[in-house]
Short mmCIF file of C-alpha atoms and ligand atoms in Angstrom, two decimals:
data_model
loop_
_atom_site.label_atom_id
_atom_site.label_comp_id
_atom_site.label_asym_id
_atom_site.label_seq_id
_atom_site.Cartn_x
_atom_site.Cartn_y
_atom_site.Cartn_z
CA UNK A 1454 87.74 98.50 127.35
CA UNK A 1455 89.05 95.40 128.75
CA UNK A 1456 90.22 92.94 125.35
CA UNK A 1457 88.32 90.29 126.28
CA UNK A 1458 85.55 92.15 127.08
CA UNK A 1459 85.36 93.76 123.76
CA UNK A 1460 86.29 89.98 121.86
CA UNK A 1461 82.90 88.78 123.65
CA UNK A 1462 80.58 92.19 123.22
CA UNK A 1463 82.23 92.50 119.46
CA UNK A 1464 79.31 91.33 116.88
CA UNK A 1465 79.29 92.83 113.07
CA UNK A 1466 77.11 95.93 112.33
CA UNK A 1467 75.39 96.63 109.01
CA UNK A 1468 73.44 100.30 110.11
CA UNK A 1469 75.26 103.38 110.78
CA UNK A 1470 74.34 106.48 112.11
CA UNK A 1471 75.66 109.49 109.56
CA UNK A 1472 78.08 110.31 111.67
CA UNK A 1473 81.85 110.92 110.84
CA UNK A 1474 84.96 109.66 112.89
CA UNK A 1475 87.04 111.31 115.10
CA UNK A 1476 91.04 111.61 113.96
CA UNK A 1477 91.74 109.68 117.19
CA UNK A 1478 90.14 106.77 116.07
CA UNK A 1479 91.62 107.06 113.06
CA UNK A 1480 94.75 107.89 114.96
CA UNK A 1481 93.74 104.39 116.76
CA UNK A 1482 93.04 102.48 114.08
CA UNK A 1483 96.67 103.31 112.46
CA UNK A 1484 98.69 102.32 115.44
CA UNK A 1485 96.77 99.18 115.77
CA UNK A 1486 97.65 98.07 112.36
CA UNK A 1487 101.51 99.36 112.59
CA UNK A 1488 101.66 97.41 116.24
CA UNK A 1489 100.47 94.02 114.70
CA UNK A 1490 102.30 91.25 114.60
CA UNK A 1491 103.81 89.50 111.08
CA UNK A 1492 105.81 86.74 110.21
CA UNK A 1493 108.97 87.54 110.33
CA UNK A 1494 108.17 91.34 110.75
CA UNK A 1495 107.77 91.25 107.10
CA UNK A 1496 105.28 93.80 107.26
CA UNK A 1497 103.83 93.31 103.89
CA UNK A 1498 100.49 93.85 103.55
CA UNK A 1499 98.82 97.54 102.93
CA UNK A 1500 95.69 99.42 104.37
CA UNK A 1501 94.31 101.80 102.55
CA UNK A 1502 91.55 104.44 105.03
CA UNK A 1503 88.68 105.33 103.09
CA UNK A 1504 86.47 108.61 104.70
CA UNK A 1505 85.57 110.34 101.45
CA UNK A 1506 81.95 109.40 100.84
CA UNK A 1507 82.22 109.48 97.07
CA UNK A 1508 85.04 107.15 97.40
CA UNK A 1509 83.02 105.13 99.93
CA UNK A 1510 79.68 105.33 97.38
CA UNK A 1511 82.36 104.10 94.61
CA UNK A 1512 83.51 100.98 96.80
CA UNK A 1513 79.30 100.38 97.82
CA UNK A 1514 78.96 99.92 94.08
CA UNK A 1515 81.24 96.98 93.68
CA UNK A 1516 80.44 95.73 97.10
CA UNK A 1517 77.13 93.60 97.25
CA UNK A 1518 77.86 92.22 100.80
CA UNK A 1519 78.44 95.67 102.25
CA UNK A 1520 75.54 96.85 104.20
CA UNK A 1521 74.69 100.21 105.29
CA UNK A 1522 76.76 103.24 104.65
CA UNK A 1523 79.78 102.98 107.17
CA UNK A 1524 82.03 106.55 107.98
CA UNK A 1525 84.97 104.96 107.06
CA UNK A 1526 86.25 101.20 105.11
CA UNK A 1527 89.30 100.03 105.68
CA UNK A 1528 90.51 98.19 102.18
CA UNK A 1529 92.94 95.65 103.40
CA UNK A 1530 95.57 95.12 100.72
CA UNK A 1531 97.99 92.03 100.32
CA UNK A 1532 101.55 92.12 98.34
CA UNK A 1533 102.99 89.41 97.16
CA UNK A 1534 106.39 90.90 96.11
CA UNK A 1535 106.81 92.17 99.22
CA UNK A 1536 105.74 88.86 101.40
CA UNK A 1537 108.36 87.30 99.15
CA UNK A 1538 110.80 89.27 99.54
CA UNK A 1539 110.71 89.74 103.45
CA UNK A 1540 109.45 86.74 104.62
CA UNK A 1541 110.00 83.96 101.78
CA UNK A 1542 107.95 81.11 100.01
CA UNK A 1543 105.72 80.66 103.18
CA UNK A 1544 104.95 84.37 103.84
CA UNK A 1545 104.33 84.81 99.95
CA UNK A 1546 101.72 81.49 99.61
CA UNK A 1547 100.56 81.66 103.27
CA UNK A 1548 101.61 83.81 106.04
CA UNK A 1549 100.48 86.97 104.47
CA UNK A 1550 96.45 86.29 104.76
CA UNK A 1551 97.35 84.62 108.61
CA UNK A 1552 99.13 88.12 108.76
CA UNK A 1553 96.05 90.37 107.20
CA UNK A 1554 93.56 88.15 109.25
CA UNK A 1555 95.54 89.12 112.36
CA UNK A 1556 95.77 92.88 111.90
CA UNK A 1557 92.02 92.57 110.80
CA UNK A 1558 91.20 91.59 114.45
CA UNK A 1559 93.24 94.11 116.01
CA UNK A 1560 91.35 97.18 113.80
CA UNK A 1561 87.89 95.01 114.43
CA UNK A 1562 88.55 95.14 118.35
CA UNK A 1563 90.05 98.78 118.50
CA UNK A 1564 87.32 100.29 116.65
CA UNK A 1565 84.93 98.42 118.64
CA UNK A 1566 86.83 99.90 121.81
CA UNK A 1567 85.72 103.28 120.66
CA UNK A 1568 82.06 102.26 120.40
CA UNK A 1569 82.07 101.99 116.94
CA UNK A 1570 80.20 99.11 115.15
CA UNK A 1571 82.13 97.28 112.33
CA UNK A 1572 81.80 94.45 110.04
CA UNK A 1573 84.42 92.66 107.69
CA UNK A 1574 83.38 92.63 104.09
CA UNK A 1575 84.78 89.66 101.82
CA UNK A 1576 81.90 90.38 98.96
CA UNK A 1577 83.21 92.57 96.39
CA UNK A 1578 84.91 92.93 92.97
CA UNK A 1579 88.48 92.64 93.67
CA UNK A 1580 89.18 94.15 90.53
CA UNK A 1581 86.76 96.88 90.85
CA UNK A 1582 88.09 97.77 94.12
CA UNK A 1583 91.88 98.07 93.19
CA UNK A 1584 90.38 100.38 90.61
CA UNK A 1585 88.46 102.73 92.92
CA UNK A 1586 91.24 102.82 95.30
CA UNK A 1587 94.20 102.56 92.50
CA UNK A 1588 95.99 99.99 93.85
CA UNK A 1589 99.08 99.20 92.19
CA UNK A 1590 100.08 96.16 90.37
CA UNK A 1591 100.52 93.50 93.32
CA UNK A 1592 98.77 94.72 95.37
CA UNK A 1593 95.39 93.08 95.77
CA UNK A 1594 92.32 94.09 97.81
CA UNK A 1595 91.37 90.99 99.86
CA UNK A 1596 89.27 92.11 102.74
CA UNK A 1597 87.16 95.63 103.53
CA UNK A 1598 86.45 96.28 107.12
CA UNK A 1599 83.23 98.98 107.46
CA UNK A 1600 82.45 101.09 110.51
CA UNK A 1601 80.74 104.04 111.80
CA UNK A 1602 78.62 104.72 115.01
CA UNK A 1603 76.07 101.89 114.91
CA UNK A 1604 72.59 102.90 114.22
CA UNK A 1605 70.99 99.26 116.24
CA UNK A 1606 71.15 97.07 118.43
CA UNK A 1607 73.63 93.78 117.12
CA UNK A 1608 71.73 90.08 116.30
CA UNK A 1609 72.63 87.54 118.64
CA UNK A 1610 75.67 85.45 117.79
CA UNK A 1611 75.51 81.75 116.56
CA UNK A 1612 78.38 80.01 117.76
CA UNK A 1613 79.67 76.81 117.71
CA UNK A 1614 79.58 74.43 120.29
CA UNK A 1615 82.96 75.08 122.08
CA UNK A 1616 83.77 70.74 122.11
CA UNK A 1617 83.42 71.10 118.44
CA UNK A 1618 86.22 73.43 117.98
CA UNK A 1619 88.28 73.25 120.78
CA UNK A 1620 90.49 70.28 122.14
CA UNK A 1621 92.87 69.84 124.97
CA UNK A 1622 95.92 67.86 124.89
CA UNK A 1623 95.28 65.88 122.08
CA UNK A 1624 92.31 66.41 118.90
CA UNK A 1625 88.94 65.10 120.05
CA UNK A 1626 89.73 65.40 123.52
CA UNK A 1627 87.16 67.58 125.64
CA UNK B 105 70.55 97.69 107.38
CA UNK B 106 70.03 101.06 106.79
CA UNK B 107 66.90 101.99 104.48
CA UNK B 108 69.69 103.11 101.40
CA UNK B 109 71.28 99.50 102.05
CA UNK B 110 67.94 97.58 101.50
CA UNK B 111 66.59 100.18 99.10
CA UNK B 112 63.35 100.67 101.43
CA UNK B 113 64.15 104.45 100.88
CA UNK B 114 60.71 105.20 99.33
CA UNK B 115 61.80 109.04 98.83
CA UNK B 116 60.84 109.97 94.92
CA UNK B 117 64.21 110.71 93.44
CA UNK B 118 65.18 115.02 93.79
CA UNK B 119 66.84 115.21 90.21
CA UNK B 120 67.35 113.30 87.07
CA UNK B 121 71.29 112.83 88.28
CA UNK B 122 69.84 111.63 91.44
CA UNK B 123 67.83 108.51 89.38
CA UNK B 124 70.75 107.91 87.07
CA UNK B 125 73.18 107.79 90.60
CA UNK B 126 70.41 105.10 91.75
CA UNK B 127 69.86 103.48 88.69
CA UNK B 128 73.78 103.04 88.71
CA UNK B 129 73.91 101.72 92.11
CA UNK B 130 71.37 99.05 91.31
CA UNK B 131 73.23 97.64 88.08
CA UNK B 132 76.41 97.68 89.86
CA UNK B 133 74.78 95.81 92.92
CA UNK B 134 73.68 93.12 90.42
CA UNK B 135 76.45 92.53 88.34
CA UNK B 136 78.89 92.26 90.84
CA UNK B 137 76.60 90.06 92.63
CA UNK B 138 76.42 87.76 89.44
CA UNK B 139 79.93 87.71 89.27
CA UNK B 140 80.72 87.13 92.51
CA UNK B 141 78.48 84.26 93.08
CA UNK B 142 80.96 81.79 91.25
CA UNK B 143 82.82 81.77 94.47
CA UNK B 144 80.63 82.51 97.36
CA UNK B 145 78.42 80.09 98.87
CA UNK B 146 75.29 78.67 97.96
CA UNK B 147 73.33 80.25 100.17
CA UNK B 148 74.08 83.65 99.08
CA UNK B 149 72.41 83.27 96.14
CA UNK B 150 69.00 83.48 97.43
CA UNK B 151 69.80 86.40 99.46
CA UNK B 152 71.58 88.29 96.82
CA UNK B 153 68.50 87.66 94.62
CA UNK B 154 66.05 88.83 97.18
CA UNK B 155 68.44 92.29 97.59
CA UNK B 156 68.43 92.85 93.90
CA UNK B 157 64.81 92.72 94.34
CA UNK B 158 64.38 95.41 96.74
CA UNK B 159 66.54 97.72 95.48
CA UNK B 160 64.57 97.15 91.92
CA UNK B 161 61.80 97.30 93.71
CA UNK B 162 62.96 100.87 95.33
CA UNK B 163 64.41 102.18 92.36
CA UNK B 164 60.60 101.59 90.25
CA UNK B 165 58.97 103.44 93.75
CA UNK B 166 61.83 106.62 93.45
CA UNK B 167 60.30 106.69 90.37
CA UNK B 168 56.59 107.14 91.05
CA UNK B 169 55.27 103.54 90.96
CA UNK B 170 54.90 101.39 94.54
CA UNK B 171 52.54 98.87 95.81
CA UNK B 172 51.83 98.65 99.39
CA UNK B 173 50.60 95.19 99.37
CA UNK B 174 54.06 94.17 97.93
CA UNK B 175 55.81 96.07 100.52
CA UNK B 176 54.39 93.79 103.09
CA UNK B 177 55.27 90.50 101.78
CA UNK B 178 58.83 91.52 101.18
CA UNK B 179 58.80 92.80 104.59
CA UNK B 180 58.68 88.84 105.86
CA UNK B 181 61.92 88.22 103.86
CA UNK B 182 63.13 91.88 105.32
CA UNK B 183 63.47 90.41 108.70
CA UNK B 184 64.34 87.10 107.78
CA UNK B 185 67.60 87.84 105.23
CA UNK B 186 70.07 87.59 107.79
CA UNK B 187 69.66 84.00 108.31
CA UNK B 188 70.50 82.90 104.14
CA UNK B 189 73.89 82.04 106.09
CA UNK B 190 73.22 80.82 109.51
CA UNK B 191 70.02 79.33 109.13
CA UNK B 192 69.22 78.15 105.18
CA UNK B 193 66.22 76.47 106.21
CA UNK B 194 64.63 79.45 108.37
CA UNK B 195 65.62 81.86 105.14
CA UNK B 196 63.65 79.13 102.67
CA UNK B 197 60.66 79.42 104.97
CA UNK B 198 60.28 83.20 104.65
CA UNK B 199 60.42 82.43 101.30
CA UNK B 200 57.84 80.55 100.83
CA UNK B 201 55.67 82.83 103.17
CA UNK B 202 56.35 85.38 101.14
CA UNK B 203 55.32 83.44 98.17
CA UNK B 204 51.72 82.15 99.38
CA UNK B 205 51.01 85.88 100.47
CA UNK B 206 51.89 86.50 96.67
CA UNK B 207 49.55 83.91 95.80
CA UNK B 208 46.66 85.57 97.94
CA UNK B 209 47.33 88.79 96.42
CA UNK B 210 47.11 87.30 92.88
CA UNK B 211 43.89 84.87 93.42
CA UNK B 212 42.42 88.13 95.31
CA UNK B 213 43.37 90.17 92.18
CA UNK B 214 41.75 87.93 89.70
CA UNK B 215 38.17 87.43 91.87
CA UNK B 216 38.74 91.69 92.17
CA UNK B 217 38.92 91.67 88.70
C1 FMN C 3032 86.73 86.98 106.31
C2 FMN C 3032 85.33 87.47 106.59
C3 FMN C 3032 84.54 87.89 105.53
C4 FMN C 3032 83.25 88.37 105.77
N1 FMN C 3032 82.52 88.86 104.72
C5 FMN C 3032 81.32 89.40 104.97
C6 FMN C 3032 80.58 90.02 103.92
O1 FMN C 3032 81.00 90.08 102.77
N2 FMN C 3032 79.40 90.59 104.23
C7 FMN C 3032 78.90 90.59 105.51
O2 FMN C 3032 77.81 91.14 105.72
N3 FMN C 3032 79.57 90.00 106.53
C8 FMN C 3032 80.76 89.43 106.29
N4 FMN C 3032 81.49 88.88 107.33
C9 FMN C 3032 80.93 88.93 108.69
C10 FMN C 3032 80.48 87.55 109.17
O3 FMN C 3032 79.22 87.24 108.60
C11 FMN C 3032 80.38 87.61 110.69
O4 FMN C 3032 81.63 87.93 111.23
C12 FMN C 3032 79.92 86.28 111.26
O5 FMN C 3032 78.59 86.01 110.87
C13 FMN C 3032 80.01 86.27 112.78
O6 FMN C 3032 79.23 87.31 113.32
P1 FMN C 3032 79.86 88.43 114.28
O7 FMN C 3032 80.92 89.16 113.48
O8 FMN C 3032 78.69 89.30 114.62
O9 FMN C 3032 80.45 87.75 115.47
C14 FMN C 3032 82.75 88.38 107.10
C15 FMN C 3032 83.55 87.95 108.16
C16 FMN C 3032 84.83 87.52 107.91
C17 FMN C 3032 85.69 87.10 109.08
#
C-alpha cells in the first residue's frame, strides 16, 4: 500500500475480530521499529510484543482507554539511562518521546498496510503495566498500540482545518 | 467496541471463576479509571463514568438480574460515547436524553405502581 495512501485511509479501531496475527506481520512490525529513525541513532527506547491473551487480559485490566480485545499490543517502552547515555541531555528530557512518537507511526502505518486496524492507547496505569510486562527499573511504559483484524467499519475523522495548523513561509501565513 | 469492551455481553457467567474473572475486570476498570483521571482530560470523565456503568451494569445481568427498559436508554449514550472527546456538547446531549427517558421510566413506574 502506497504510504500516503495508508496515512489518509489510517483511522483508530476499537473492535476486533478473534483472529490471531500472522508471524509476517509480526515479522513487519519488528523491522519497522528497528528501521526507524532516532536522534542520534541512540536507539533507546524498547517495544515489548504482547500475543498471549492472558497477558493481553492482564494489560485490559489496567487499561480503561483500551477498547476491544486486540490480537496483539505493542507496549512502547522509554529509557532514560539509555537516551542519556547515547544521545545526551536533549535525547534524555526530549528526543526520546519525538523518537517513540516516530516509531509509533511507522508500526501504526505498517500494521495498517496489512489490513489490520489499530489504535494507540495513552490510558493506563503506568505502573501496573511495567508490572504485567516486568519492565525493569528505567524503563517506563508510555504508549500501547492495539491491533487485530478490525471487526467495523472506522468513524469518520475530525480534523482540523488545514490554515489552522499549517503555515507557509512564515507562522500565520496561508 | 466489541460487546466484552462495553460489557453488553449479556451471556450469564459459565462458572464461579468466570464471575470472579469479571468481577475483577470491572474493579480494575474503575480504579484505574479513578486514578487516571488526575491527568486526563475533562471530558473523559463523563465517559469513563458512563463505561463503569455498563460494565456494572453487565456484570449485575451475568449474574441473573437485567432490565430491558434500561438497556435502551443506555443504548442512546452507546452510540453517542465516542464523541466525550471530539464533540463534549453532542456527548452532554445524549446524556441528558438518556436521563429524561430515565425520568419516563420512573414517573411510569410510580403511576404502575
Ligand atoms: C498519543 C496518543 C494517545 C492516545 N490514547 C488513546 C486512548 O487511550 N484511548 C483511545 O481510545 N484512543 C487513544 N488515542 C487515539 C486518538 O483518539 C485518535 O488517534 C484520534 O482521535 C484521531 O483519530 P484517528 O486515529 O482515527 O485518526 C490516542 C492517540 C494518540 C496519538
Amino acid at each position: 500500500m502506497d504510504v500516503l495512501e495508508a496515512i489518509r485511509s489510517r483511522r483508530s479501531t476499537r473492535s476486533f475480530e478473534p483472529r490471531g496475527l500472522e508471524p509476517e506481520i509480526i515479522n513487519a512490525i519488528e523491522t519497522a521499529i528497528t528501521s526507524s529513525p532516532s536522534g542520534s541513532n541512540a536507539q533507546e527506547s524498547h517495544f515489548v510484543i504482547v500475543q498471549d491473551p492472558a497477558q493481553i487480559r492482564r494489560i485490559k485490566r489496567f487499561a480503561p482507554g483500551l477498547s476491544g480485545d486486540p490480537a496483539a499490543v505493542v507496549v512502547l517502552c522509554s529509557n532514560r539511562r539509555d537516551a542519556l547515555e547515547r544521545g545526551g541531555a536533549d535525547t534524555a528530557e526530549v528526543l526520546r518521546f519525538v523518537n517513540m512518537g516516530i516509531a509509533a507511526a511507522y508500526v501504526l502505518l505498517t500494521t495498517f498496510s496489512f489490513g489490520l486496524g489499530n489504535c494507540p492507547v495513552r490510558s493506563f496505569h503506568r505502573g501496573a503495566i511495567k508490572e504485567i510486562v516486568g519492565l525493569p527499573g528505567d524503563i517506563e511504559p508510555e504508549l500501547l498500540i492495539t491491533m487485530g483484524y478490525p471487526a467495523e467499519p472506522p468513524r469518520l475523522k475530525t480534523s482540523m482545518p488545514m490554515t489552522e495548523v499549517i503555515s507557509h513561509d512564515h507562522f500565520g501565513h496561508r | 467496541m466489541t460487546t466484552s469492551d462495553t460489557g453488553n455481553d449479556r451471556n450469564q457467567c459459565s462458572t464461579r471463576e468466570d464471575e470472579r474473572e469479571k468481577l475483577r475486570d470491572f474493579v480494575a476498570y474503575t480504579l484505574t479509571s479513578a486514578r487516571g483521571l488526575y491527568r486526563e482530560p475533562l471530558s473523559y470523565g463523563p465517559m469513563r463514568m458512563v463505561d463503569a456503568l455498563e460494565k456494572a451494569l453487565a456484570l449485575i445481568a451475568s449474574c441473573g438480574l437485567s432490565d430491558p427498559t434500561m438497556d435502551a436508554t443506555l443504548g442512546i449514550i452507546r452510540e453517542n460515547r465516542w464523541r466525550a472527546g471530539t464533540d463534549p456538547v453532542g456527548f452532554a446531549k445524549a446524556l441528558d436524553d438518556a436521563t429524561v427517558q430515565l425520568v419516563r421510566i420512573t414517573v411510569a413506574d410510580e403511576e404502575n405502581s
